[in-house]
Amino acid sequence: MEIITGGVTAAKGFWAAGVEAGIKYQNRKDMAMVYSKTPCRAAGVFTTNVVKAAPVLWDKEVVESEWEAQAIVVNSGIANACTGKLGYEYCRETAGAAADALEISPQSVLICSTGVIGMQLPMEKMTEGVRMLAKAIKPGEEVGTDAAKAIMTTDTRNKQVAVKVTIGGKEVTIGGMCKGSGMIHPNMCTMLAFVTTDVNISKKLLQEALSADVQDTFNMVSVDGDTSTNDTLLVLANGQAGNHEITEKGADYDTFVEALHYVNETLAKKIAGDGEGATALFEVKVIHADNKEDAKTLAKSVITSSLTKAALFGHDANWGRILCALGYSGAKFDPEAIELYLESSAGKILIFKDGMAADYSEEEATRILSCSEVTALVDMKMGEAEATAWGCDLTYDYVKINADYRS
Amino acid sequence: MEIITGGVTAAKGFWAAGVEAGIKYQNRKDMAMVYSKTPCRAAGVFTTNVVKAAPVLWDKEVVESEWEAQAIVVNSGIANACTGKLGYEYCRETAGAAADALEISPQSVLICSTGVIGMQLPMEKMTEGVRMLAKAIKPGEEVGTDAAKAIMTTDTRNKQVAVKVTIGGKEVTIGGMCKGSGMIHPNMCTMLAFVTTDVNISKKLLQEALSADVQDTFNMVSVDGDTSTNDTLLVLANGQAGNHEITEKGADYDTFVEALHYVNETLAKKIAGDGEGATALFEVKVIHADNKEDAKTLAKSVITSSLTKAALFGHDANWGRILCALGYSGAKFDPEAIELYLESSAGKILIFKDGMAADYSEEEATRILSCSEVTALVDMKMGEAEATAWGCDLTYDYVKINADYRS
């Protein structure tokens, strides 16, 4: 697997654009389009929130149908959630406008929105934005970055990744972009993420690969424990790599899954590290757990603990809070048996063993916790299962951003 | 039921004291004792965290045995959690010192600690503190307040309550004190709470009344979603009211339970309103839910949402976050059917109906959200079940307090 530059436009036949449509933000790109010159097999995973945004309902229909998808239209600023029947009608209108401009069918247009809940979209601006996007789309990294910037809300940086693998003698590319920041605690997938690939694969296997992989990637990320109404992860595969179609599991499928996993995990970590107000990426690795489910539960419990997150912000090795979060996770274990390490580019130290503090230096612990990526390694000493979760620290800026997000 | 002044010393025969033992804090009271002149039936509920502090293990043994309890010793500053076998030994030593000084049995001494996890207690100071407490205990509101102050950590005010009822022609008093602040998401009971009563009731019914009532009171409170290692709620009943012993359910039991509920709910709300860094008490009432479990799940999901809590701090009527938190709670409902109101001493308005924003004034919403106690009322329009949960806003001060709690 080769890691390359580029995002959603890295794979063959994928074009993109980002434009200023003035939906809610001023003086920045706020609408994006991803377009494949040929129809794609589409797979998707969506929020499990009972309150689903209108575009989530629209996209589920498209992805679960036999239709092939060819375009994704995204706006930032307004989430089109809690907007009633009118909100859904606006999705249909947006898809219709894109279909007209691109000369494709409305059922092949996927729609995503992110931003404030409860406001209606300004439809004139939306349809004008779609028209601008249809004119602006082209191949290349530059427009991929435009699109990645246009979907941001409180994100501080755009998030892209791409890799190349060889499948059936053909070069296959997978690229992706996503946005995260706040209201991030995906329960099927994260806020908005888009993966494009030129692989030739059956729709059934594409969905299966995606559904399985999100469990270990996007679903292991949390910024604030709030599962959004808009979480959407879409994968488009247009088959232009020319490999023999992957229709069953085997070496080709495994190669694709491995590359997809790298793309998903990289995007997921980018979301965690750029959580609202975050100054550090916080990784929690649980090893030697009794079973996979417990390993995931334990890891997620620690990355969602407000107290642990605030201590990380303060570079304070308050490991008792990590123990506490493991303890209330719901998983059973013997606190006397486990070991806890803290690790970063500044070093690695044993913090807790035999039910009490290990003999470590506070100074060294603070040095380790002052890095921009910090890992807590928990050895459960029980079995062979492991899991990793990603979060971030809890900061003044998280409160500031969210105390008055709408204005 | 008559609401009276006083806390743990309100009921007949209960004495208390608070002293400066210098455990970790300087120049403030940090050890408390509650003492009954005669042996008491004791009931208790404790943290469900797998990682249990040493005093929790000690107290569970006492409460679950046939022993009658007569004293509670509490220290603040150090939690005696994650302290291994030595931590438990220190509980035994503390109980022994109290037993010697009070001339009672060590098995009738309950021990509670709150503060930093992972540090060992300075035992010389602890035993000296116990001796000072045994000399200082006496009846009266003043020493009750001393005790309530001594158990505080980051609490900004002491928390007490007392009520009088008539049972079997006799005046029965129930009083209590508690401390809360951070790491508050009780799952059986909250951080530390102590209720004293002179009622005459069987140990079995006392425990039954307590275990049932915490489900609707302390277990419905959350400051930060972190279930502590030390959560303990103890009730001592010394029977000095002289009522005929309550040994079965009936009118007397109901009167006692109603009074106990008032005491527990009042203490629980005091903990929520004085959560770390909090500027407001946030109450979420869910009515007309399909069943009680769903009602509780929905209410707790909203009060633990970081985004909702931050919006409350900003007096921002970002109701979409409340809808979102209801939606990811796990309870099933139809978002198009429910109604959401915001209410405080400044008024009450309908915010959300028919799946979208109601026609309300943002100015009025902000006015309502600017009060020190705010209620979100959610009408699920499904059945007859209801539940109330209590939390607080998420503020800069929460982050400040917890970024460097140990220093």
PDB file of N, CA, C and O in Angstrom, chain A residues 45-78:
ATOM      1  N   VAL A  45     -23.048   4.509   5.496  1.00  0.00           N
ATOM      2  CA  VAL A  45     -23.512   4.252   6.859  1.00  0.00           C
ATOM      3  C   VAL A  45     -23.956   5.590   7.425  1.00  0.00           C
ATOM      4  O   VAL A  45     -23.373   6.626   7.121  1.00  0.00           O
ATOM      5  N   PHE A  46     -24.995   5.545   8.264  1.00  0.00           N
ATOM      6  CA  PHE A  46     -25.652   6.781   8.678  1.00  0.00           C
ATOM      7  C   PHE A  46     -25.864   6.804  10.187  1.00  0.00           C
ATOM      8  O   PHE A  46     -25.789   5.775  10.845  1.00  0.00           O
ATOM      9  N   THR A  47     -26.150   7.976  10.701  1.00  0.00           N
ATOM     10  CA  THR A  47     -26.409   8.131  12.137  1.00  0.00           C
ATOM     11  C   THR A  47     -27.485   7.164  12.614  1.00  0.00           C
ATOM     12  O   THR A  47     -28.436   6.864  11.887  1.00  0.00           O
ATOM     13  N   THR A  48     -27.313   6.692  13.859  1.00  0.00           N
ATOM     14  CA  THR A  48     -28.364   5.875  14.467  1.00  0.00           C
ATOM     15  C   THR A  48     -29.271   6.743  15.327  1.00  0.00           C
ATOM     16  O   THR A  48     -30.171   6.231  15.991  1.00  0.00           O
ATOM     17  N   ASN A  49     -29.028   8.045  15.336  1.00  0.00           N
ATOM     18  CA  ASN A  49     -29.901   8.951  16.094  1.00  0.00           C
ATOM     19  C   ASN A  49     -31.338   8.825  15.579  1.00  0.00           C
ATOM     20  O   ASN A  49     -31.562   8.762  14.373  1.00  0.00           O
ATOM     21  N   VAL A  50     -32.294   8.745  16.503  1.00  0.00           N
ATOM     22  CA  VAL A  50     -33.713   8.656  16.121  1.00  0.00           C
ATOM     23  C   VAL A  50     -34.106   9.910  15.345  1.00  0.00           C
ATOM     24  O   VAL A  50     -34.939   9.875  14.437  1.00  0.00           O
ATOM     25  N   VAL A  51     -33.517  11.032  15.735  1.00  0.00           N
ATOM     26  CA  VAL A  51     -33.756  12.285  15.023  1.00  0.00           C
ATOM     27  C   VAL A  51     -32.762  12.352  13.866  1.00  0.00           C
ATOM     28  O   VAL A  51     -31.588  12.644  14.062  1.00  0.00           O
ATOM     29  N   LYS A  52     -33.228  12.041  12.677  1.00  0.00           N
ATOM     30  CA  LYS A  52     -32.353  11.999  11.500  1.00  0.00           C
ATOM     31  C   LYS A  52     -32.613  13.230  10.644  1.00  0.00           C
ATOM     32  O   LYS A  52     -33.755  13.590  10.377  1.00  0.00           O
ATOM     33  N   ALA A  53     -31.542  13.854  10.186  1.00  0.00           N
ATOM     34  CA  ALA A  53     -31.673  15.009   9.297  1.00  0.00           C
ATOM     35  C   ALA A  53     -32.268  14.560   7.966  1.00  0.00           C
ATOM     36  O   ALA A  53     -32.116  13.406   7.551  1.00  0.00           O
ATOM     37  N   ALA A  54     -32.924  15.504   7.278  1.00  0.00           N
ATOM     38  CA  ALA A  54     -33.564  15.201   5.999  1.00  0.00           C
ATOM     39  C   ALA A  54     -32.597  14.564   4.991  1.00  0.00           C
ATOM     40  O   ALA A  54     -32.937  13.554   4.353  1.00  0.00           O
ATOM     41  N   PRO A  55     -31.366  15.110   4.799  1.00  0.00           N
ATOM     42  CA  PRO A  55     -30.472  14.497   3.815  1.00  0.00           C
ATOM     43  C   PRO A  55     -30.078  13.063   4.164  1.00  0.00           C
ATOM     44  O   PRO A  55     -29.771  12.273   3.268  1.00  0.00           O
ATOM     45  N   VAL A  56     -30.084  12.718   5.459  1.00  0.00           N
ATOM     46  CA  VAL A  56     -29.796  11.334   5.845  1.00  0.00           C
ATOM     47  C   VAL A  56     -30.897  10.414   5.310  1.00  0.00           C
ATOM     48  O   VAL A  56     -30.626   9.341   4.761  1.00  0.00           O
ATOM     49  N   LEU A  57     -32.139  10.858   5.447  1.00  0.00           N
ATOM     50  CA  LEU A  57     -33.264  10.069   4.940  1.00  0.00           C
ATOM     51  C   LEU A  57     -33.171   9.914   3.419  1.00  0.00           C
ATOM     52  O   LEU A  57     -33.386   8.841   2.868  1.00  0.00           O
ATOM     53  N   TRP A  58     -32.822  11.018   2.752  1.00  0.00           N
ATOM     54  CA  TRP A  58     -32.683  10.998   1.285  1.00  0.00           C
ATOM     55  C   TRP A  58     -31.588  10.012   0.864  1.00  0.00           C
ATOM     56  O   TRP A  58     -31.796   9.150   0.011  1.00  0.00           O
ATOM     57  N   ASP A  59     -30.403  10.139   1.500  1.00  0.00           N
ATOM     58  CA  ASP A  59     -29.262   9.317   1.091  1.00  0.00           C
ATOM     59  C   ASP A  59     -29.488   7.832   1.358  1.00  0.00           C
ATOM     60  O   ASP A  59     -29.055   6.982   0.584  1.00  0.00           O
ATOM     61  N   LYS A  60     -30.155   7.539   2.473  1.00  0.00           N
ATOM     62  CA  LYS A  60     -30.438   6.129   2.787  1.00  0.00           C
ATOM     63  C   LYS A  60     -31.249   5.495   1.652  1.00  0.00           C
ATOM     64  O   LYS A  60     -30.970   4.366   1.231  1.00  0.00           O
ATOM     65  N   GLU A  61     -32.228   6.235   1.174  1.00  0.00           N
ATOM     66  CA  GLU A  61     -33.044   5.716   0.064  1.00  0.00           C
ATOM     67  C   GLU A  61     -32.188   5.427  -1.158  1.00  0.00           C
ATOM     68  O   GLU A  61     -32.315   4.381  -1.791  1.00  0.00           O
ATOM     69  N   VAL A  62     -31.323   6.370  -1.504  1.00  0.00           N
ATOM     70  CA  VAL A  62     -30.479   6.199  -2.691  1.00  0.00           C
ATOM     71  C   VAL A  62     -29.537   5.010  -2.528  1.00  0.00           C
ATOM     72  O   VAL A  62     -29.454   4.131  -3.391  1.00  0.00           O
ATOM     73  N   VAL A  63     -28.864   4.974  -1.357  1.00  0.00           N
ATOM     74  CA  VAL A  63     -27.862   3.930  -1.146  1.00  0.00           C
ATOM     75  C   VAL A  63     -28.505   2.547  -1.079  1.00  0.00           C
ATOM     76  O   VAL A  63     -27.948   1.563  -1.565  1.00  0.00           O
ATOM     77  N   GLU A  64     -29.692   2.487  -0.468  1.00  0.00           N
ATOM     78  CA  GLU A  64     -30.333   1.171  -0.300  1.00  0.00           C
ATOM     79  C   GLU A  64     -31.084   0.725  -1.557  1.00  0.00           C
ATOM     80  O   GLU A  64     -31.597  -0.386  -1.614  1.00  0.00           O
ATOM     81  N   SER A  65     -31.177   1.598  -2.550  1.00  0.00           N
ATOM     82  CA  SER A  65     -31.873   1.226  -3.792  1.00  0.00           C
ATOM     83  C   SER A  65     -30.894   0.581  -4.762  1.00  0.00           C
ATOM     84  O   SER A  65     -29.717   0.414  -4.463  1.00  0.00           O
ATOM     85  N   GLU A  66     -31.384   0.258  -5.928  1.00  0.00           N
ATOM     86  CA  GLU A  66     -30.519  -0.316  -6.964  1.00  0.00           C
ATOM     87  C   GLU A  66     -29.848   0.770  -7.806  1.00  0.00           C
ATOM     88  O   GLU A  66     -29.069   0.486  -8.699  1.00  0.00           O
ATOM     89  N   TRP A  67     -30.204   2.026  -7.550  1.00  0.00           N
ATOM     90  CA  TRP A  67     -29.647   3.131  -8.327  1.00  0.00           C
ATOM     91  C   TRP A  67     -28.134   3.229  -8.180  1.00  0.00           C
ATOM     92  O   TRP A  67     -27.595   2.970  -7.121  1.00  0.00           O
ATOM     93  N   GLU A  68     -27.469   3.620  -9.235  1.00  0.00           N
ATOM     94  CA  GLU A  68     -26.054   3.935  -9.114  1.00  0.00           C
ATOM     95  C   GLU A  68     -25.944   5.449  -8.852  1.00  0.00           C
ATOM     96  O   GLU A  68     -26.739   6.228  -9.376  1.00  0.00           O
ATOM     97  N   ALA A  69     -24.963   5.815  -8.052  1.00  0.00           N
ATOM     98  CA  ALA A  69     -24.818   7.231  -7.705  1.00  0.00           C
ATOM     99  C   ALA A  69     -23.722   7.856  -8.545  1.00  0.00           C
ATOM    100  O   ALA A  69     -22.803   7.176  -9.004  1.00  0.00           O
ATOM    101  N   GLN A  70     -23.841   9.170  -8.750  1.00  0.00           N
ATOM    102  CA  GLN A  70     -22.819   9.797  -9.579  1.00  0.00           C
ATOM    103  C   GLN A  70     -22.327  11.129  -9.009  1.00  0.00           C
ATOM    104  O   GLN A  70     -21.297  11.638  -9.434  1.00  0.00           O
ATOM    105  N   ALA A  71     -23.071  11.683  -8.058  1.00  0.00           N
ATOM    106  CA  ALA A  71     -22.656  12.972  -7.503  1.00  0.00           C
ATOM    107  C   ALA A  71     -23.053  13.095  -6.034  1.00  0.00           C
ATOM    108  O   ALA A  71     -24.043  12.494  -5.594  1.00  0.00           O
ATOM    109  N   ILE A  72     -22.258  13.879  -5.301  1.00  0.00           N
ATOM    110  CA  ILE A  72     -22.594  14.228  -3.915  1.00  0.00           C
ATOM    111  C   ILE A  72     -22.585  15.751  -3.815  1.00  0.00           C
ATOM    112  O   ILE A  72     -21.622  16.389  -4.251  1.00  0.00           O
ATOM    113  N   VAL A  73     -23.655  16.308  -3.258  1.00  0.00           N
ATOM    114  CA  VAL A  73     -23.704  17.756  -3.026  1.00  0.00           C
ATOM    115  C   VAL A  73     -23.720  17.985  -1.515  1.00  0.00           C
ATOM    116  O   VAL A  73     -24.524  17.379  -0.801  1.00  0.00           O
ATOM    117  N   VAL A  74     -22.826  18.824  -1.032  1.00  0.00           N
ATOM    118  CA  VAL A  74     -22.716  19.076   0.406  1.00  0.00           C
ATOM    119  C   VAL A  74     -22.776  20.569   0.679  1.00  0.00           C
ATOM    120  O   VAL A  74     -22.163  21.351  -0.042  1.00  0.00           O
ATOM    121  N   ASN A  75     -23.515  20.956   1.729  1.00  0.00           N
ATOM    122  CA  ASN A  75     -23.425  22.341   2.184  1.00  0.00           C
ATOM    123  C   ASN A  75     -23.050  22.363   3.654  1.00  0.00           C
ATOM    124  O   ASN A  75     -23.416  21.464   4.410  1.00  0.00           O
ATOM    125  N   SER A  76     -22.315  23.381   4.071  1.00  0.00           N
ATOM    126  CA  SER A  76     -22.041  23.585   5.489  1.00  0.00           C
ATOM    127  C   SER A  76     -22.769  24.844   5.970  1.00  0.00           C
ATOM    128  O   SER A  76     -23.181  25.669   5.162  1.00  0.00           O
ATOM    129  N   GLY A  77     -22.957  24.959   7.283  1.00  0.00           N
ATOM    130  CA  GLY A  77     -23.626  26.140   7.846  1.00  0.00           C
ATOM    131  C   GLY A  77     -25.000  25.811   8.406  1.00  0.00           C
ATOM    132  O   GLY A  77     -25.364  26.237   9.493  1.00  0.00           O
ATOM    133  N   ILE A  78     -25.764  25.033   7.678  1.00  0.00           N
ATOM    134  CA  ILE A  78     -27.114  24.649   8.099  1.00  0.00           C
ATOM    135  C   ILE A  78     -27.260  23.139   7.900  1.00  0.00           C
ATOM    136  O   ILE A  78     -26.926  22.617   6.830  1.00  0.00           O
TER     137      ILE A  78
END
